[in-house]
Amino acid sequence: MLLASYVFYGWWDWRFLFLISFSTVVDFFIGIYLSKESHLRKRNALLLISVFVNLGLLGFFKYYNFFIDNFITVFSFFGHPISSSSLHIILPVGISFYTFQTLSYTIDVYRKKLEPVKNFIAFSVFVSFFPQLVAGPIERATKLLPQFYKKRKFEYNKGIEGVQLILWGLFKKIVIADSCAPFVNDIFANYSNSSGSVLIIGAVLFAFQIYGDFSGYSDMAIGVSKFFGIDLMTNFRTPYFSKNIPEFWRRWHISLSTWFRDYLYLPLGGSRKKTIIVIRNIFVVFIVSGFWHGANWTFVFWGALNGVYYLPSFFIKSLELNKIVLFKNSFFSRLLDFLGILITFSLTVFAWVFFRSDNISMAFIYINNIFKKSNFFDLGHLQLSGHSIKVLFFYLIFFVIIDWIYRNKSHVFVDNNNFLHDRIFKPFIYLIGILAIILSTNNNANSFIYFQF
């Protein structure tokens, strides 16, 4: 598995194998030294070395030019222009993911939640395991490392489950994400000339594009891992059916959300401090989460905006208003749930505009044009040669229905021990999914969105 992982990563650019190897060696030996050291100051020093090495590498490759460019802008604004010294730095694929993964190992060893690994090969596989190396899920050492020590043999049931996950992941990526991409790219490229309705459709389609793209990769990574007898954590649980923003973040990119919760939010004090401190902690987590996604102010704004979204639910919870249940299991209760889903989805789509835009000003102009254009219902700009919006809407409706049916399951295709479901409904989904994948392979393939992070 280590050889396969290094060949897989080196196929993109072999030079960056030295980078991932360096991170692996540093954290492997720091983990060993932490187990032997009892002096608190020296343990803190060892942890800081790991943090500075990992975040230092991530910061240099991902944020160096961002900080330099903004530094130059600030000096120019105050009338002291300086020359640019930006470098042409290639961002290593997956560095944000494996950096957080190996960093979590060091922190867990420091906290004495995990015994340090003595097997260098096993630890190297943990850092570089190829199915989830470049786009997650971000695994914890406490869960993933012990699985490498077990004697593994191929299990038929896990193999079938893996194939099902790969199939559904391919459907999400090829049929949903890649079919949305041409329309999204065209609408965002021509946002100044599009009607309000088209701009709304573009934002909604991007919401489905990024969900299908990222969760599709996660499903395939989890599915491939099952061939090796490895269980990875679920990364998405139908997030667009969330009834509020906190629930959305419990369902979206779960591995990253829980990472920030355990290694940033709780160390800052979590929800146990004064209200002003808790608000600070919430914004720190969301802004850092936004900045993790890329070196652009759009991601920072996107993170801060989600922090604003999160606050009302926090105050409602703190006032214990959520314990008041009106008309439980009634039509009124279900109507409130539907409205909650609609509002949460609308807020999420609004935030995605900033995530997708090239810069902050573009995002504000895009949103302003939704309400400013007089020809709001003009859909003429949706016509693209070789791409049918009607077929795409059919796929989206099919996708939403299947997601709704399995919204409380770990993934699609879970057996229900029901003849009608397991012998008729599931094969029908297989058939539609495979046909849609075949028919959609003529579309231009797009790289996974999260490869850029």
Short mmCIF file of C-alpha atoms in Angstrom, two decimals:
data_model
loop_
_atom_site.label_atom_id
_atom_site.label_comp_id
_atom_site.label_asym_id
_atom_site.label_seq_id
_atom_site.Cartn_x
_atom_site.Cartn_y
_atom_site.Cartn_z
CA MET A 1 0.00 0.00 0.00
CA LEU A 2 2.89 2.36 0.69
CA LEU A 3 4.43 1.65 -2.71
CA ALA A 4 1.06 2.12 -4.41
CA SER A 5 0.48 5.37 -2.55
CA TYR A 6 3.88 6.82 -3.47
CA VAL A 7 3.53 5.78 -7.12
CA PHE A 8 0.05 7.31 -7.15
CA TYR A 9 1.25 10.63 -5.70
CA GLY A 10 4.56 10.68 -7.59
CA TRP A 11 2.75 10.20 -10.90
CA TRP A 12 1.52 13.80 -10.56
CA ASP A 13 4.95 15.26 -9.68
CA TRP A 14 7.67 13.03 -8.22
CA ARG A 15 9.50 15.99 -6.66
CA PHE A 16 6.79 16.46 -4.05
CA LEU A 17 7.38 12.95 -2.74
CA PHE A 18 10.27 14.51 -0.80
CA LEU A 19 7.80 16.94 0.82
CA ILE A 20 5.37 14.29 2.04
CA SER A 21 8.29 12.08 3.10
CA PHE A 22 9.76 14.94 5.15
CA SER A 23 6.46 15.54 6.98
CA THR A 24 6.20 11.80 7.62
CA VAL A 25 9.70 11.51 9.09
CA VAL A 26 9.33 14.59 11.29
CA ASP A 27 6.05 13.52 12.88
CA PHE A 28 7.11 9.87 13.20
CA PHE A 29 10.13 10.75 15.33
CA ILE A 30 8.38 13.52 17.24
CA GLY A 31 5.73 10.97 18.22
CA ILE A 32 8.43 8.62 19.55
CA TYR A 33 10.20 11.40 21.46
CA LEU A 34 6.90 12.57 22.96
CA SER A 35 6.32 9.11 24.43
CA LYS A 36 9.74 9.17 26.12
CA GLU A 37 9.55 12.74 27.39
CA SER A 38 7.70 13.62 30.60
CA HIS A 39 8.94 17.20 31.08
CA LEU A 40 6.07 19.52 30.09
CA ARG A 41 8.25 22.26 28.59
CA LYS A 42 10.10 19.79 26.36
CA ARG A 43 6.83 18.13 25.32
CA ASN A 44 5.46 21.54 24.37
CA ALA A 45 8.61 22.25 22.36
CA LEU A 46 8.26 18.96 20.45
CA LEU A 47 4.63 19.72 19.67
CA LEU A 48 5.53 23.22 18.47
CA ILE A 49 8.16 21.77 16.14
CA SER A 50 5.52 19.56 14.53
CA VAL A 51 3.05 22.45 14.27
CA PHE A 52 5.61 24.85 12.78
CA VAL A 53 6.98 22.30 10.31
CA ASN A 54 3.58 21.19 9.04
CA LEU A 55 1.84 24.56 9.01
CA GLY A 56 5.06 26.22 7.81
CA LEU A 57 5.18 24.03 4.72
CA LEU A 58 1.47 24.50 4.14
CA GLY A 59 1.79 28.26 4.61
CA PHE A 60 4.72 28.61 2.23
CA PHE A 61 3.28 26.60 -0.64
CA LYS A 62 -0.30 27.79 -0.27
CA TYR A 63 -0.17 31.33 1.13
CA TYR A 64 3.26 32.85 0.41
CA ASN A 65 2.20 34.77 -2.71
CA PHE A 66 -1.10 35.74 -1.07
CA PHE A 67 0.63 37.45 1.84
CA ILE A 68 3.30 39.04 -0.37
CA ASP A 69 0.71 40.46 -2.78
CA ASN A 70 -1.44 41.86 0.06
CA PHE A 71 1.67 43.27 1.76
CA ILE A 72 2.55 45.13 -1.45
CA THR A 73 -1.05 46.37 -1.81
CA VAL A 74 -1.07 47.82 1.71
CA PHE A 75 2.23 49.67 1.19
CA SER A 76 1.06 50.99 -2.19
CA PHE A 77 -2.19 52.23 -0.60
CA PHE A 78 -0.20 54.35 1.87
CA GLY A 79 1.95 55.78 -0.93
CA HIS A 80 5.00 53.54 -0.55
CA PRO A 81 5.00 51.22 -3.56
CA ILE A 82 7.47 48.34 -3.41
CA SER A 83 8.46 45.83 -6.05
CA SER A 84 6.80 42.44 -6.17
CA SER A 85 8.83 39.39 -5.19
CA SER A 86 6.17 36.74 -5.78
CA LEU A 87 7.42 33.31 -6.71
CA HIS A 88 5.90 30.84 -9.12
CA ILE A 89 5.02 28.26 -6.47
CA ILE A 90 3.21 25.08 -7.42
CA LEU A 91 0.66 24.01 -4.81
CA PRO A 92 1.24 20.33 -3.99
CA VAL A 93 -1.94 18.33 -4.48
CA GLY A 94 -3.53 17.26 -1.20
CA ILE A 95 -1.12 19.17 1.07
CA SER A 96 -4.01 20.68 3.06
CA PHE A 97 -5.41 17.20 3.70
CA TYR A 98 -2.33 15.19 4.63
CA THR A 99 -0.92 18.10 6.68
CA PHE A 100 -3.99 18.07 8.93
CA GLN A 101 -3.97 14.29 9.07
CA THR A 102 -0.38 13.94 10.25
CA LEU A 103 -0.74 16.94 12.56
CA SER A 104 -3.70 15.27 14.30
CA TYR A 105 -1.45 12.28 15.04
CA THR A 106 1.15 14.40 16.83
CA ILE A 107 -1.50 16.25 18.84
CA ASP A 108 -3.19 12.99 19.89
CA VAL A 109 0.15 11.54 21.00
CA TYR A 110 0.87 14.76 22.90
CA ARG A 111 -2.51 14.48 24.63
CA LYS A 112 -1.74 10.81 25.40
CA LYS A 113 -4.82 9.67 23.54
CA LEU A 114 -2.67 7.50 21.29
CA GLU A 115 0.42 5.41 21.68
CA PRO A 116 3.16 6.46 19.22
CA VAL A 117 3.72 4.25 16.22
CA LYS A 118 6.91 2.18 16.16
CA ASN A 119 6.32 0.84 12.65
CA PHE A 120 7.57 3.43 10.16
CA ILE A 121 5.93 1.69 7.18
CA ALA A 122 2.51 1.70 8.88
CA PHE A 123 2.85 5.37 9.77
CA SER A 124 3.95 6.25 6.24
CA VAL A 125 0.86 4.52 4.85
CA PHE A 126 -1.31 6.44 7.32
CA VAL A 127 0.06 9.74 5.97
CA SER A 128 -0.03 8.79 2.28
CA PHE A 129 -2.87 6.23 1.91
CA PHE A 130 -3.70 6.87 -1.73
CA PRO A 131 -7.54 6.61 -1.87
CA GLN A 132 -7.97 9.59 0.47
CA LEU A 133 -4.57 11.26 0.08
CA VAL A 134 -5.45 14.16 -2.19
CA ALA A 135 -8.99 15.11 -1.09
CA GLY A 136 -9.85 13.28 2.12
CA PRO A 137 -11.65 12.27 4.19
CA ILE A 138 -9.14 13.57 6.76
CA GLU A 139 -8.71 10.52 8.97
CA ARG A 140 -7.70 10.35 12.61
CA ALA A 141 -4.76 8.22 13.63
CA THR A 142 -6.82 6.70 16.45
CA LYS A 143 -9.17 5.15 13.88
CA LEU A 144 -7.05 4.52 10.78
CA LEU A 145 -3.66 3.42 12.15
CA PRO A 146 -4.92 0.34 14.08
CA GLN A 147 -6.49 -0.97 10.87
CA PHE A 148 -3.04 -1.27 9.25
CA TYR A 149 -1.90 -3.64 12.00
CA LYS A 150 -4.71 -6.13 11.47
CA LYS A 151 -4.30 -9.10 9.19
CA ARG A 152 -6.52 -8.35 6.23
CA LYS A 153 -8.21 -10.54 3.70
CA PHE A 154 -10.65 -9.65 0.99
CA GLU A 155 -14.25 -9.68 2.22
CA TYR A 156 -16.95 -10.18 -0.39
CA ASN A 157 -19.55 -8.03 1.39
CA LYS A 158 -17.10 -5.15 1.78
CA GLY A 159 -16.13 -5.52 -1.86
CA ILE A 160 -19.77 -5.23 -2.95
CA GLU A 161 -20.25 -2.22 -0.70
CA GLY A 162 -17.10 -0.68 -2.18
CA VAL A 163 -18.35 -1.15 -5.75
CA GLN A 164 -21.68 0.44 -4.82
CA LEU A 165 -19.96 3.46 -3.28
CA ILE A 166 -17.67 3.86 -6.31
CA LEU A 167 -20.67 3.65 -8.65
CA TRP A 168 -22.58 6.32 -6.71
CA GLY A 169 -19.45 8.46 -6.48
CA LEU A 170 -18.98 8.26 -10.25
CA PHE A 171 -22.62 9.24 -10.72
CA LYS A 172 -22.17 12.28 -8.48
CA LYS A 173 -18.98 13.35 -10.23
CA ILE A 174 -19.68 12.57 -13.90
CA VAL A 175 -23.45 12.95 -14.12
CA ILE A 176 -24.11 15.71 -11.57
CA ALA A 177 -20.93 17.75 -11.05
CA ASP A 178 -19.48 17.59 -14.58
CA SER A 179 -22.91 18.20 -16.14
CA CYS A 180 -23.43 21.29 -13.98
CA ALA A 181 -19.91 22.62 -14.64
CA PRO A 182 -20.43 24.00 -18.22
CA PHE A 183 -23.51 25.97 -17.16
CA VAL A 184 -21.87 27.21 -13.96
CA ASN A 185 -18.70 28.28 -15.79
CA ASP A 186 -20.69 30.06 -18.50
CA ILE A 187 -23.00 31.87 -16.08
CA PHE A 188 -20.22 33.02 -13.76
CA ALA A 189 -18.14 34.11 -16.74
CA ASN A 190 -21.05 36.21 -18.08
CA TYR A 191 -22.62 37.31 -14.81
CA SER A 192 -22.79 40.94 -15.92
CA ASN A 193 -25.00 40.06 -18.92
CA SER A 194 -27.25 37.37 -17.40
CA SER A 195 -30.76 37.81 -16.03
CA GLY A 196 -31.58 37.46 -12.35
CA SER A 197 -33.20 34.05 -12.78
CA VAL A 198 -30.17 32.74 -14.68
CA LEU A 199 -27.84 34.01 -11.95
CA ILE A 200 -29.92 32.23 -9.30
CA ILE A 201 -29.84 29.03 -11.36
CA GLY A 202 -26.05 29.40 -11.72
CA ALA A 203 -25.62 29.65 -7.94
CA VAL A 204 -27.91 26.65 -7.33
CA LEU A 205 -26.12 24.58 -9.97
CA PHE A 206 -22.78 25.39 -8.36
CA ALA A 207 -24.17 24.17 -5.04
CA PHE A 208 -24.94 20.83 -6.69
CA GLN A 209 -21.66 20.85 -8.60
CA ILE A 210 -19.46 21.22 -5.54
CA TYR A 211 -21.57 18.75 -3.54
CA GLY A 212 -21.52 16.13 -6.31
CA ASP A 213 -17.85 16.72 -7.00
CA PHE A 214 -16.53 16.57 -3.44
CA SER A 215 -18.88 14.00 -1.94
CA GLY A 216 -18.44 11.90 -5.09
CA TYR A 217 -14.68 11.80 -4.50
CA SER A 218 -15.23 10.89 -0.85
CA ASP A 219 -17.59 8.05 -1.78
CA MET A 220 -15.06 6.65 -4.26
CA ALA A 221 -12.21 6.95 -1.74
CA ILE A 222 -14.25 5.12 0.89
CA GLY A 223 -15.27 2.50 -1.67
CA VAL A 224 -11.72 1.82 -2.90
CA SER A 225 -10.51 1.56 0.71
CA LYS A 226 -13.01 -1.22 1.37
CA PHE A 227 -11.16 -3.39 -1.16
CA PHE A 228 -8.22 -3.29 1.24
CA GLY A 229 -10.40 -3.97 4.28
CA ILE A 230 -10.01 -0.34 5.43
CA ASP A 231 -12.99 1.63 6.74
CA LEU A 232 -12.85 5.40 6.31
CA MET A 233 -15.19 7.83 8.01
CA THR A 234 -18.32 9.09 6.27
CA ASN A 235 -17.63 12.60 4.96
CA PHE A 236 -21.12 13.70 3.82
CA ARG A 237 -24.63 12.92 5.05
CA THR A 238 -27.10 14.59 2.64
CA PRO A 239 -26.19 18.11 3.88
CA TYR A 240 -28.74 19.95 1.74
CA PHE A 241 -31.56 18.42 3.78
CA SER A 242 -30.31 20.10 6.94
CA LYS A 243 -32.92 22.10 8.87
CA ASN A 244 -30.43 24.65 10.23
CA ILE A 245 -26.84 25.79 9.75
CA PRO A 246 -25.29 23.82 12.66
CA GLU A 247 -26.87 20.65 11.26
CA PHE A 248 -25.46 21.51 7.83
CA TRP A 249 -21.95 21.61 9.28
CA ARG A 250 -22.53 18.28 11.00
CA ARG A 251 -23.33 16.82 7.58
CA TRP A 252 -20.93 18.68 5.23
CA HIS A 253 -17.22 17.73 5.01
CA ILE A 254 -17.56 16.00 8.36
CA SER A 255 -13.88 15.07 8.61
CA LEU A 256 -12.79 18.73 8.40
CA SER A 257 -15.59 20.07 10.61
CA THR A 258 -14.80 17.60 13.38
CA TRP A 259 -11.05 18.29 12.97
CA PHE A 260 -11.58 22.00 13.63
CA ARG A 261 -13.93 21.17 16.50
CA ASP A 262 -11.43 18.88 18.24
CA TYR A 263 -8.16 20.68 17.50
CA LEU A 264 -9.19 24.35 17.41
CA TYR A 265 -12.66 25.09 18.80
CA LEU A 266 -12.43 22.99 21.98
CA PRO A 267 -8.83 24.07 22.82
CA LEU A 268 -10.02 27.68 22.54
CA GLY A 269 -12.63 26.92 25.18
CA GLY A 270 -15.50 25.69 23.04
CA SER A 271 -18.91 26.65 24.38
CA ARG A 272 -17.90 26.58 28.05
CA LYS A 273 -16.76 30.22 28.22
CA LYS A 274 -18.55 33.56 28.37
CA THR A 275 -20.81 34.38 25.45
CA ILE A 276 -18.38 36.88 23.89
CA ILE A 277 -15.57 34.30 24.03
CA VAL A 278 -17.79 31.62 22.48
CA ILE A 279 -18.71 34.01 19.65
CA ARG A 280 -14.99 34.68 19.14
CA ASN A 281 -14.31 30.93 19.03
CA ILE A 282 -17.04 30.38 16.44
CA PHE A 283 -15.69 33.10 14.17
CA VAL A 284 -12.08 31.94 14.56
CA VAL A 285 -13.07 28.43 13.47
CA PHE A 286 -15.12 29.55 10.48
CA ILE A 287 -12.60 32.13 9.27
CA VAL A 288 -9.72 29.65 9.58
CA SER A 289 -11.87 27.05 7.84
CA GLY A 290 -12.48 29.50 5.00
CA PHE A 291 -8.79 30.38 4.76
CA TRP A 292 -7.92 26.65 4.72
CA HIS A 293 -9.75 26.40 1.41
CA GLY A 294 -7.48 28.80 -0.42
CA ALA A 295 -5.42 31.96 -0.55
CA ASN A 296 -8.21 34.34 -1.52
CA TRP A 297 -10.32 36.82 0.44
CA THR A 298 -13.42 35.20 -1.05
CA PHE A 299 -12.81 32.10 1.09
CA VAL A 300 -12.23 34.21 4.20
CA PHE A 301 -15.49 36.09 3.58
CA TRP A 302 -17.29 32.79 2.91
CA GLY A 303 -16.05 31.45 6.24
CA ALA A 304 -17.02 34.62 8.14
CA LEU A 305 -20.46 34.62 6.51
CA ASN A 306 -21.05 31.06 7.70
CA GLY A 307 -20.00 32.20 11.16
CA VAL A 308 -22.74 34.85 11.00
CA TYR A 309 -25.20 32.16 9.87
CA TYR A 310 -24.21 30.00 12.84
CA LEU A 311 -24.82 32.59 15.58
CA PRO A 312 -28.66 32.63 15.65
CA SER A 313 -28.77 28.88 16.25
CA PHE A 314 -26.19 29.27 19.02
CA PHE A 315 -28.29 31.92 20.81
CA ILE A 316 -31.48 29.87 20.40
CA LYS A 317 -29.70 26.88 21.90
CA SER A 318 -28.26 28.94 24.76
CA LEU A 319 -31.77 30.18 25.60
CA GLU A 320 -32.98 26.56 25.47
CA LEU A 321 -35.73 27.58 23.06
CA ASN A 322 -34.95 24.50 21.05
CA LYS A 323 -36.50 22.41 23.82
CA ILE A 324 -39.92 23.88 23.11
CA VAL A 325 -41.69 21.43 20.78
CA LEU A 326 -44.85 22.64 19.08
CA PHE A 327 -47.25 20.24 17.43
CA LYS A 328 -44.75 17.41 17.39
CA ASN A 329 -45.19 15.02 14.44
CA SER A 330 -47.96 17.22 13.07
CA PHE A 331 -48.37 18.82 9.66
CA PHE A 332 -47.26 22.12 11.18
CA SER A 333 -44.07 20.50 12.49
CA ARG A 334 -43.28 18.98 9.10
CA LEU A 335 -43.97 22.34 7.45
CA LEU A 336 -41.48 24.01 9.79
CA ASP A 337 -38.91 21.34 8.92
CA PHE A 338 -39.45 21.99 5.21
CA LEU A 339 -39.11 25.74 5.70
CA GLY A 340 -35.94 25.14 7.73
CA ILE A 341 -34.47 23.05 4.91
CA LEU A 342 -35.43 25.68 2.31
CA ILE A 343 -33.97 28.58 4.32
CA THR A 344 -30.75 26.68 5.14
CA PHE A 345 -30.27 25.70 1.51
CA SER A 346 -30.91 29.27 0.34
CA LEU A 347 -28.38 30.69 2.80
CA THR A 348 -25.84 28.07 1.73
CA VAL A 349 -26.33 28.86 -1.96
CA PHE A 350 -25.90 32.58 -1.23
CA ALA A 351 -22.58 31.84 0.51
CA TRP A 352 -21.43 29.59 -2.35
CA VAL A 353 -21.47 32.66 -4.64
CA PHE A 354 -18.52 34.07 -2.70
CA PHE A 355 -16.78 30.69 -2.72
CA ARG A 356 -17.07 30.41 -6.51
CA SER A 357 -16.30 34.03 -7.45
CA ASP A 358 -12.83 35.15 -8.49
CA ASN A 359 -12.85 38.04 -6.02
CA ILE A 360 -15.07 39.82 -3.49
CA SER A 361 -16.21 42.55 -5.87
CA MET A 362 -17.31 39.96 -8.45
CA ALA A 363 -19.41 38.20 -5.80
CA PHE A 364 -21.18 41.41 -4.75
CA ILE A 365 -21.84 42.42 -8.36
CA TYR A 366 -23.17 38.91 -9.08
CA ILE A 367 -25.60 39.14 -6.15
CA ASN A 368 -26.56 42.74 -6.94
CA ASN A 369 -27.38 41.80 -10.55
CA ILE A 370 -29.87 39.19 -9.35
CA PHE A 371 -32.13 41.99 -8.06
CA LYS A 372 -31.04 44.73 -10.43
CA LYS A 373 -31.75 43.20 -13.82
CA SER A 374 -35.12 44.12 -15.34
CA ASN A 375 -35.36 41.00 -17.53
CA PHE A 376 -35.46 38.71 -14.48
CA PHE A 377 -37.18 35.76 -16.18
CA ASP A 378 -35.11 35.74 -19.36
CA LEU A 379 -33.63 32.20 -19.56
CA GLY A 380 -32.09 32.54 -23.00
CA HIS A 381 -28.53 32.49 -21.70
CA LEU A 382 -28.96 28.91 -20.42
CA GLN A 383 -28.70 27.46 -23.91
CA LEU A 384 -25.31 25.84 -24.49
CA SER A 385 -24.39 23.81 -27.54
CA GLY A 386 -23.97 20.14 -26.71
CA HIS A 387 -25.46 20.52 -23.21
CA SER A 388 -29.15 20.18 -22.42
CA ILE A 389 -30.50 21.95 -19.35
CA LYS A 390 -33.60 19.72 -19.46
CA VAL A 391 -31.53 16.53 -19.18
CA LEU A 392 -29.51 18.09 -16.36
CA PHE A 393 -32.68 18.97 -14.44
CA PHE A 394 -33.87 15.36 -14.83
CA TYR A 395 -30.58 14.10 -13.37
CA LEU A 396 -30.81 16.60 -10.51
CA ILE A 397 -34.38 15.57 -9.66
CA PHE A 398 -33.35 11.89 -9.70
CA PHE A 399 -30.34 12.70 -7.51
CA VAL A 400 -32.39 14.68 -4.97
CA ILE A 401 -35.01 11.91 -4.73
CA ILE A 402 -32.39 9.22 -4.09
CA ASP A 403 -30.60 11.42 -1.55
CA TRP A 404 -33.91 12.01 0.23
CA ILE A 405 -34.78 8.31 0.36
CA TYR A 406 -31.41 7.46 1.93
CA ARG A 407 -31.05 10.64 3.99
CA ASN A 408 -30.89 8.70 7.27
CA LYS A 409 -28.52 5.99 5.97
CA SER A 410 -24.73 5.94 5.93
CA HIS A 411 -24.82 5.83 2.13
CA VAL A 412 -26.98 4.92 -0.84
CA PHE A 413 -27.61 1.22 -1.59
CA VAL A 414 -27.65 0.14 2.06
CA ASP A 415 -29.60 -3.12 2.33
CA ASN A 416 -32.98 -2.83 4.06
CA ASN A 417 -33.65 -6.58 4.26
CA ASN A 418 -36.70 -5.86 2.16
CA PHE A 419 -37.33 -7.87 -1.02
CA LEU A 420 -38.96 -4.98 -2.91
CA HIS A 421 -36.10 -2.62 -2.02
CA ASP A 422 -33.14 -4.99 -2.36
CA ARG A 423 -34.28 -6.92 -5.45
CA ILE A 424 -36.22 -4.36 -7.45
CA PHE A 425 -35.59 -0.76 -6.33
CA LYS A 426 -31.82 -1.01 -5.93
CA PRO A 427 -31.23 -2.70 -9.33
CA PHE A 428 -33.42 0.01 -10.88
CA ILE A 429 -31.15 2.69 -9.34
CA TYR A 430 -28.10 0.76 -10.60
CA LEU A 431 -29.52 0.73 -14.12
CA ILE A 432 -30.41 4.43 -14.22
CA GLY A 433 -27.08 5.37 -12.64
CA ILE A 434 -24.94 3.32 -15.03
CA LEU A 435 -26.88 4.52 -18.10
CA ALA A 436 -26.52 8.13 -16.96
CA ILE A 437 -22.77 7.68 -16.44
CA ILE A 438 -22.39 6.18 -19.94
CA LEU A 439 -24.44 8.96 -21.55
CA SER A 440 -22.54 11.66 -19.66
CA THR A 441 -19.02 10.49 -20.48
CA ASN A 442 -19.11 12.49 -23.71
CA ASN A 443 -19.10 15.70 -21.66
CA ASN A 444 -15.77 17.35 -21.01
CA ALA A 445 -14.27 15.95 -17.80
CA ASN A 446 -13.41 18.40 -15.06
CA SER A 447 -10.76 18.05 -12.38
CA PHE A 448 -12.05 17.56 -8.85
CA ILE A 449 -12.70 20.98 -7.33
CA TYR A 450 -10.97 20.15 -4.06
CA PHE A 451 -7.73 19.18 -5.81
CA GLN A 452 -6.92 22.91 -5.74
CA PHE A 453 -7.02 22.92 -1.94
#
